[in-house]
mmCIF file of C-alpha atoms in Angstrom:
data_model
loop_
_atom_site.group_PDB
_atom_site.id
_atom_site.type_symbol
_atom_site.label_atom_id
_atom_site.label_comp_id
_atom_site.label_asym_id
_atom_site.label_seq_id
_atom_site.Cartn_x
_atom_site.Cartn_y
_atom_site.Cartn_z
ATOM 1 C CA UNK Y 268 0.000 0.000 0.000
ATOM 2 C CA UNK Y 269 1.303 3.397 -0.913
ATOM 3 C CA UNK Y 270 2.149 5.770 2.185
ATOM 4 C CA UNK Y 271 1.665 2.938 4.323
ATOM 5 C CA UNK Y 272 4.356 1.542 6.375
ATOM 6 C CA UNK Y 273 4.490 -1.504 8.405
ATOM 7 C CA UNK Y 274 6.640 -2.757 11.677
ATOM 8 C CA UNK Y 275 6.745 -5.320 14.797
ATOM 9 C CA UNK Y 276 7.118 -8.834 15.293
ATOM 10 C CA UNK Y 277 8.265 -10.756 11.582
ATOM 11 C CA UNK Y 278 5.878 -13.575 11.154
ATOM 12 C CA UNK Y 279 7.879 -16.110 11.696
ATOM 13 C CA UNK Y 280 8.020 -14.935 15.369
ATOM 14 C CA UNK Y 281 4.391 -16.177 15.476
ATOM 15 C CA UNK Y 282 5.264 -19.864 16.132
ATOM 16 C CA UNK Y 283 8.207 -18.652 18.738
ATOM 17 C CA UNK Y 284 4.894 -16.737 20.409
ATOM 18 C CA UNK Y 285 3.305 -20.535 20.399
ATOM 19 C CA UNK Y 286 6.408 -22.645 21.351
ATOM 20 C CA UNK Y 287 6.483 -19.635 24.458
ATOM 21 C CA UNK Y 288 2.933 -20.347 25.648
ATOM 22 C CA UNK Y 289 3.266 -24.185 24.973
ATOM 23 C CA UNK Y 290 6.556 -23.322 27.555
ATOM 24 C CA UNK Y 291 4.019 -21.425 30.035
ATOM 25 C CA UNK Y 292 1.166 -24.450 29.936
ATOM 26 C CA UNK Y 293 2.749 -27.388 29.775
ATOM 27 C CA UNK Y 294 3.993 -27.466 32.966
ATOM 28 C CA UNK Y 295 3.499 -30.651 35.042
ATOM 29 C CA UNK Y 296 0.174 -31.087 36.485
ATOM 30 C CA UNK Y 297 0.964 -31.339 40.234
ATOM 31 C CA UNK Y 298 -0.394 -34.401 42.148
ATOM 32 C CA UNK Y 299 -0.620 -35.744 45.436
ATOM 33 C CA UNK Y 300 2.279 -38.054 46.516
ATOM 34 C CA UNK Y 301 1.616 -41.568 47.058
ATOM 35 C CA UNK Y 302 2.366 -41.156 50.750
ATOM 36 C CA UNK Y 303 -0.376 -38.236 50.861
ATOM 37 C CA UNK Y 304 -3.510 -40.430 49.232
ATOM 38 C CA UNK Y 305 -2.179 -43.593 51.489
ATOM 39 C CA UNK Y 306 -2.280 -40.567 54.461
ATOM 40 C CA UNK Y 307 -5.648 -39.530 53.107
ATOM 41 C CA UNK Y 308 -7.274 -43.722 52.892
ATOM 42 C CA UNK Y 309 -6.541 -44.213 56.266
ATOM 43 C CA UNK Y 310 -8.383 -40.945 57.662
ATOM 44 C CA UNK Y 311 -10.945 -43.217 59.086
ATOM 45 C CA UNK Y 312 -8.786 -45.797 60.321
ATOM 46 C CA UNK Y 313 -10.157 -47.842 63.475
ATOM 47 C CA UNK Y 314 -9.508 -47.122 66.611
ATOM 48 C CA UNK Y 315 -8.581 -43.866 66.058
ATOM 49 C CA UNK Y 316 -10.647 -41.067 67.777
ATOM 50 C CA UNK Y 317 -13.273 -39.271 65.818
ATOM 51 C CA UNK Y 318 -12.361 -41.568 62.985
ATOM 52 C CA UNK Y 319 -8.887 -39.747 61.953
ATOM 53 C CA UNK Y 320 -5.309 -40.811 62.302
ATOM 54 C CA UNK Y 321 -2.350 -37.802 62.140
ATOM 55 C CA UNK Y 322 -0.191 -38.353 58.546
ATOM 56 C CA UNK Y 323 3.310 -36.986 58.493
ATOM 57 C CA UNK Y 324 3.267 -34.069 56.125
ATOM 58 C CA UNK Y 325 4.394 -34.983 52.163
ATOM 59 C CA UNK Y 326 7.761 -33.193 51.865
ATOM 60 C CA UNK Y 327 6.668 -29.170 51.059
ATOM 61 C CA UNK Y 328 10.251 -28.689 50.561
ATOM 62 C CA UNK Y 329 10.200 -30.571 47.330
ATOM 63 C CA UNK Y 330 7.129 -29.397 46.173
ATOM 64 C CA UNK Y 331 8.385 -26.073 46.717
ATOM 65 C CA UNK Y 332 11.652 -27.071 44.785
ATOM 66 C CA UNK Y 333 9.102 -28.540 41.666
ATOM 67 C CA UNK Y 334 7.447 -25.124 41.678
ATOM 68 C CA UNK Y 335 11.370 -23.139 41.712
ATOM 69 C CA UNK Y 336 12.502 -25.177 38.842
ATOM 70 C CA UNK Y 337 9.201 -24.649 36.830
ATOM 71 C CA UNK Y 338 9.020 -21.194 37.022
ATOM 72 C CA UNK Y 339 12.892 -20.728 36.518
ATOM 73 C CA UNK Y 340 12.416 -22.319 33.116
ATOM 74 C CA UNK Y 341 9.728 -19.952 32.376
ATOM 75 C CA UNK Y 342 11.677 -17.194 33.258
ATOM 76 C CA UNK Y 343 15.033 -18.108 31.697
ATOM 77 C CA UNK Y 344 12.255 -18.435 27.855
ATOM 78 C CA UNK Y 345 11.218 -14.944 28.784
ATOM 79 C CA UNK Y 346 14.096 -13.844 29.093
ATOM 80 C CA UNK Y 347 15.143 -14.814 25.893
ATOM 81 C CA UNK Y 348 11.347 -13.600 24.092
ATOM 82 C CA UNK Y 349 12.430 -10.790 25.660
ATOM 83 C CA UNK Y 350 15.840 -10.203 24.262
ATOM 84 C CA UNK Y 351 14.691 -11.213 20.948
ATOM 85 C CA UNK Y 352 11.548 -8.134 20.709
ATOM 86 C CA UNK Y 353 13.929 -5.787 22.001
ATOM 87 C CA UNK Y 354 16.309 -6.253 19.354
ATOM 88 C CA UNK Y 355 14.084 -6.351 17.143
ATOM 89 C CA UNK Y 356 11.510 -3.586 17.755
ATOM 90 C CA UNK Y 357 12.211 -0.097 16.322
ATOM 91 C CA UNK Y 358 9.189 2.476 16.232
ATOM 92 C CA UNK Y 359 8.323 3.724 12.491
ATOM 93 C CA UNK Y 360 10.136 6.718 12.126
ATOM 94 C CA UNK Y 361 6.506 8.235 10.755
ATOM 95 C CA UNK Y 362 4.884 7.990 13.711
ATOM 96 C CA UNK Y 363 7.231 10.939 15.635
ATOM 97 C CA UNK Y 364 7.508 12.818 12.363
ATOM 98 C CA UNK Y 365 3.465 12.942 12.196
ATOM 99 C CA UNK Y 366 2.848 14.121 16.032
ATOM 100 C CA UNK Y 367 5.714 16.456 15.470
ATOM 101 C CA UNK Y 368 3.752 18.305 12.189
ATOM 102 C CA UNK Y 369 0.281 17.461 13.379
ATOM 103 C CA UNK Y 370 -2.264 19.353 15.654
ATOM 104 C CA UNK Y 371 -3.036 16.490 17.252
ATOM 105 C CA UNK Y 372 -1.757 15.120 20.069
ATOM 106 C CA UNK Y 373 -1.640 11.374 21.124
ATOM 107 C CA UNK Y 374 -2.893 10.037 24.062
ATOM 108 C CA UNK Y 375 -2.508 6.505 25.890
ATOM 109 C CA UNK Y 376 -1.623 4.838 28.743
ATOM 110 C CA UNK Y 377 0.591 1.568 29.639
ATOM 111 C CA UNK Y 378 -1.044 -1.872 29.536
ATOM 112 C CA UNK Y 379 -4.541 -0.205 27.851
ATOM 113 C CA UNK Y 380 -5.024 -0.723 24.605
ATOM 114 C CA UNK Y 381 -6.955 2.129 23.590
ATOM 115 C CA UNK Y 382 -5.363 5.026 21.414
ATOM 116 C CA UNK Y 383 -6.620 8.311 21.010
ATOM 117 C CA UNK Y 384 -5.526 11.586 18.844
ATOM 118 C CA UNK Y 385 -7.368 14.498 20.138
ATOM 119 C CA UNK Y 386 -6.989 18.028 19.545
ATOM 120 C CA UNK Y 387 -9.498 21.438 20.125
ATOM 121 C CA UNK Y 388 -10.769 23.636 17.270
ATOM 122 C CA UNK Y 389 -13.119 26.950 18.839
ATOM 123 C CA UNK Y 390 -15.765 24.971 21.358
ATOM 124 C CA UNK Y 391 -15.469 21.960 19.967
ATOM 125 C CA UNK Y 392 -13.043 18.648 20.431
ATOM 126 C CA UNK Y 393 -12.185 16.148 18.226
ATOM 127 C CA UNK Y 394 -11.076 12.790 19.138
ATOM 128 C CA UNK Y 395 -10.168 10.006 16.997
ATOM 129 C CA UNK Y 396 -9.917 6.819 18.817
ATOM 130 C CA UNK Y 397 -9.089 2.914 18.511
ATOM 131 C CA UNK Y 398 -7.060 -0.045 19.699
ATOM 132 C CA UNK Y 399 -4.090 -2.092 18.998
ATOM 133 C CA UNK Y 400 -4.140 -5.028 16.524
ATOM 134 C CA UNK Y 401 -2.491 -8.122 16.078
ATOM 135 C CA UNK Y 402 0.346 -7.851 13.737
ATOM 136 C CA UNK Y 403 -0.926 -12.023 12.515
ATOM 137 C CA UNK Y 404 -4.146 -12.650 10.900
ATOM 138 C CA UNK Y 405 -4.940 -15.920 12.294
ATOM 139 C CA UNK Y 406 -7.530 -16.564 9.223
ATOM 140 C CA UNK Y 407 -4.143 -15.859 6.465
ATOM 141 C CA UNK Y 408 -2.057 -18.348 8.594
ATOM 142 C CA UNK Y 409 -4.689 -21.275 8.329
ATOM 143 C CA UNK Y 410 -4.899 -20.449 4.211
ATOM 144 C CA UNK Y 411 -1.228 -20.388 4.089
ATOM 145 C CA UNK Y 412 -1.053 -16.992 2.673
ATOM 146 C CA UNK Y 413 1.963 -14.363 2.067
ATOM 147 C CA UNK Y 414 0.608 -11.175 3.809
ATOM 148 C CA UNK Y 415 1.823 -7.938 3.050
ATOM 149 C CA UNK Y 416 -1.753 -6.493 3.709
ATOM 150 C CA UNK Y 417 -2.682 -5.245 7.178
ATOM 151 C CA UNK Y 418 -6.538 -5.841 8.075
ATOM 152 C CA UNK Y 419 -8.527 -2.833 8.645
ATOM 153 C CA UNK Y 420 -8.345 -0.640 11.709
ATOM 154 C CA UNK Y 421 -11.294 -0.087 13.862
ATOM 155 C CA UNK Y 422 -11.738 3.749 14.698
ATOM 156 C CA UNK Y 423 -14.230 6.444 15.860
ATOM 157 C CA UNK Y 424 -14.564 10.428 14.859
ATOM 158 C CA UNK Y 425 -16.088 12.055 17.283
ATOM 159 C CA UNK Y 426 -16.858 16.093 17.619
ATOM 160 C CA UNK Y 427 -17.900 17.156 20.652
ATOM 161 C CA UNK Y 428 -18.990 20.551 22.189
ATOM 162 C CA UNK Y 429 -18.050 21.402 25.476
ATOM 163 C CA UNK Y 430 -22.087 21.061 26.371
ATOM 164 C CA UNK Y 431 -21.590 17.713 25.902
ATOM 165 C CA UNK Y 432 -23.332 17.255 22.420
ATOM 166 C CA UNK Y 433 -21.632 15.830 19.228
ATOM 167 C CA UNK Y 434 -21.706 13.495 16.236
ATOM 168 C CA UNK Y 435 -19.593 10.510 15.901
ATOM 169 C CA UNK Y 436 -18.759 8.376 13.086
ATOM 170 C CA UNK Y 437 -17.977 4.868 13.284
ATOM 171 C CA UNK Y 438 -15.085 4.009 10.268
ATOM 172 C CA UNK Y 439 -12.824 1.691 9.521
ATOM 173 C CA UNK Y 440 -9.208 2.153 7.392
ATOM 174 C CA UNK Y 441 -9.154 0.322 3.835
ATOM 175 C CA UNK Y 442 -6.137 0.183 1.978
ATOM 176 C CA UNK Y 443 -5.979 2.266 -1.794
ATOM 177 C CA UNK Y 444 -4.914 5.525 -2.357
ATOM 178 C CA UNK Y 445 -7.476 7.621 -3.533
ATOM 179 C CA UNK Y 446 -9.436 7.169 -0.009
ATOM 180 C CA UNK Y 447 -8.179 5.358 2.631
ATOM 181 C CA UNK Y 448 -11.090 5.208 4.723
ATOM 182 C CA UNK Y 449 -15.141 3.942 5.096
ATOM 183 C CA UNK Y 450 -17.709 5.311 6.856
ATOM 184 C CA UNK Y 451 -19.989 2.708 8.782
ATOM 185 C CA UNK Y 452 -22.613 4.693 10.983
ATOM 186 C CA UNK Y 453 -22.720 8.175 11.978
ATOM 187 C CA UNK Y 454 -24.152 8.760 15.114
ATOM 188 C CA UNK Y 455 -25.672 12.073 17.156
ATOM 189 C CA UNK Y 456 -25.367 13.177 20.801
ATOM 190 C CA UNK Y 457 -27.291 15.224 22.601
ATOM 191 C CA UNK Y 458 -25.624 15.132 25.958
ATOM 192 C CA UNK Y 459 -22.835 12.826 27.633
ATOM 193 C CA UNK Y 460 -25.781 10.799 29.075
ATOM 194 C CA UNK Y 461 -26.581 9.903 25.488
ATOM 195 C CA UNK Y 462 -23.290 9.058 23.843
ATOM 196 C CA UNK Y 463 -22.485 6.160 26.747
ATOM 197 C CA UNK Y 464 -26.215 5.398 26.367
ATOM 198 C CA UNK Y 465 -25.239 1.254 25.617
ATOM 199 C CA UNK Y 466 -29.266 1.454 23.956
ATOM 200 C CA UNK Y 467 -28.885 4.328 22.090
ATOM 201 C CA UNK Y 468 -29.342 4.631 18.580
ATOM 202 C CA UNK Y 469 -26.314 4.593 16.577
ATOM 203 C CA UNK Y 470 -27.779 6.546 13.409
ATOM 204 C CA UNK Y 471 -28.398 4.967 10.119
ATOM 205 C CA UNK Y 472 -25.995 2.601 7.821
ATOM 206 C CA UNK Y 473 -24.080 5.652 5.925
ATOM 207 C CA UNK Y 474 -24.222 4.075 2.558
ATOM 208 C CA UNK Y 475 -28.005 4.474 2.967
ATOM 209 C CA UNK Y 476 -28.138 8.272 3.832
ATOM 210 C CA UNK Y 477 -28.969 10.214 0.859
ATOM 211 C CA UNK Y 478 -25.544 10.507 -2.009
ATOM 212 C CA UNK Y 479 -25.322 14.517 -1.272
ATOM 213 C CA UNK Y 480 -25.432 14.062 2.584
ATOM 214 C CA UNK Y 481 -22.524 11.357 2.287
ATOM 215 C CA UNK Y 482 -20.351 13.769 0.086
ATOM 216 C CA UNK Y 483 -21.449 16.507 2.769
ATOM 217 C CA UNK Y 484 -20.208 14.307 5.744
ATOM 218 C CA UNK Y 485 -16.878 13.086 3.691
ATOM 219 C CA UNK Y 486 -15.985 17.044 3.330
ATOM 220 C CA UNK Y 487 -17.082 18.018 7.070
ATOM 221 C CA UNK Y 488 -14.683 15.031 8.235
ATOM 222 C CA UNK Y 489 -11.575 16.486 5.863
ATOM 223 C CA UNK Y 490 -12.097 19.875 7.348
ATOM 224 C CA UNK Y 491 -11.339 18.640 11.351
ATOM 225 C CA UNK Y 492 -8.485 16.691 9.666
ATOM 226 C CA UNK Y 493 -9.553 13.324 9.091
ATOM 227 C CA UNK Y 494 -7.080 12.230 5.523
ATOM 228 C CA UNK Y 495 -5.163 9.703 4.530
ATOM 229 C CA UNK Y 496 -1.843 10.389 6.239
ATOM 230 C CA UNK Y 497 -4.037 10.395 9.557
ATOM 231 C CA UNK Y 498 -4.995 6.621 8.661
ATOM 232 C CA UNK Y 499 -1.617 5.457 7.920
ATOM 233 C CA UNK Y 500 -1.179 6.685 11.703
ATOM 234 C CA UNK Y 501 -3.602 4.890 13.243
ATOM 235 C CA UNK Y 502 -3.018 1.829 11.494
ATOM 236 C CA UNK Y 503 0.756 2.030 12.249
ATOM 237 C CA UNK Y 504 -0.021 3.053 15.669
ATOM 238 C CA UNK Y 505 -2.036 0.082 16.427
ATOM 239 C CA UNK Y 506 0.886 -2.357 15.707
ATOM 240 C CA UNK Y 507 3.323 -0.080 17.452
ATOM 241 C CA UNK Y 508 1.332 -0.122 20.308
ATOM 242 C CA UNK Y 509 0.584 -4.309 20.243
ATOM 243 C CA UNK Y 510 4.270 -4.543 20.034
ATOM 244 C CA UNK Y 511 4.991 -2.533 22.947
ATOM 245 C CA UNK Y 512 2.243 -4.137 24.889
ATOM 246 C CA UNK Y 513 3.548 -7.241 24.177
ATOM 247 C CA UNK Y 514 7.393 -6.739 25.597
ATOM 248 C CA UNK Y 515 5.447 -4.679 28.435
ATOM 249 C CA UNK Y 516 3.372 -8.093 29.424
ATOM 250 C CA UNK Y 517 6.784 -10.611 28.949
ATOM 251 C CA UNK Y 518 8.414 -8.017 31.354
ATOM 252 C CA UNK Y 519 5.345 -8.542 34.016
ATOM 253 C CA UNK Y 520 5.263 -12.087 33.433
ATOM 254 C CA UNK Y 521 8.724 -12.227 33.896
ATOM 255 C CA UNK Y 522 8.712 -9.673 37.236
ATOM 256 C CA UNK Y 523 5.992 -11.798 38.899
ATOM 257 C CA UNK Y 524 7.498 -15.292 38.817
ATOM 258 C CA UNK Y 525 11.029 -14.368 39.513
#
């Protein structure tokens, strides 16, 4: 895709991600030593009062030992996952030189995975918001396919006045270059109340809005700067931010079972 530009994990890094988790579940299921169920048959032994005998404990020192060595070999694969994305992770040089030129300004926080470009123009505030994505389509892998297309990224428009009222409008980036995104539903707020309603209505299919009203809504979009080079962001963005999600959650993994 033209303008586009694509980073993060190559795909043959996808089976590494499975031979990692295979590391993480297929740990031995622990079970009850033999002396433990022998300990636990003879709880109603004869002769002993209220029907219970006293076992010697089964060996926590071992156990403990079983769980040392377990979670020492997950660490020492993390470590190396770890390594590995570092190395090879380098943030699209695109993504500083567009917040550097653009009125908007980027928001997000570690370990969320929403993403947000917002900026002010007179009373009113855009926001432009979606989430990380995969950098694997799971549905390419099982058709054996090359890739070299990303899948379409998720995102919302929204202009809102400081009363609270707006318009939103649910898209969705496509790849071409002539326009690089759709327009699903387009949606209008009359207070906050409204816009988190979870039953309110989300407007009409776009496509079936009269042909002048679509071109009207395409133009209103360009003018609080919705274009192309905004949707290469945002789908760049999203794998940026998966990647960096991703060495974020080995690092926890890691922290928590060291």
């Amino acid at each position: 895709r033209a303008a586009a530009f694509f980073f993060g994990r190559a795909r043959p890094r996808a089976a590494a991600r499975l031979h990692l988790g295979a590391a993480m579940f297929a740990l031995p299921r622990r079970v009850l030593p033999v002396a433990t169920r022998q300990g636990l048959a003879s709880l109603r032994a004869p002769g002993s009062a209220f029907g219970l005998q006293r076992t010697a404990p089964a060996c926590p020192l071992a156990a403990r030992g079983f769980s040392s060595a377990a979670a020492s070999k997950v660490v020492k694969t993390l470590q190396a996952e770890i390594k590995h994305e570092e190395e090879q992770y380098e943030q699209a040089k695109e993504i500083k030189a567009f917040l550097k030129k653009s009125d908007f300004k980027m928001v997000e926080t570690d370990g969320d995975v929403n993403i947000m470009l917002e900026r002010e123009v007179g009373d009113k505030v855009i926001r432009i918001e979606w989430q990380l994505t995969s950098p694997f389509d799971p549905n390419e892998e099982e058709e054996g396919g090359e890739g070299g297309e990303q899948e379409a990224t998720d995102f919302c428009v929204t202009v809102e006045k400081k009363s609270g009222s707006g318009i939103a409008f649910y898209c969705s980036t496509q790849t071409g270059e002539d326009h690089r995104y759709v327009i699903g539903n387009v949606k209008a707020f009359a207070s906050a109340e409204e816009k988190e309603s979870v039953s309110g209505y989300n407007g009409p299919e776009f496509e079936d809005v009269d042909d002048k009203l679509q071109e009207a809504f395409d133009e209103y979009l360009a003018e609080v700067g919705m274009n192309n080079e905004v949707c290469d962001f945002i789908d760049a963005a999203a794998l940026d931010k998966e990647q960096r999600e991703y060495i974020r959650w080995l690092k926890t993994v890691k922290g928590l079972l060291e």
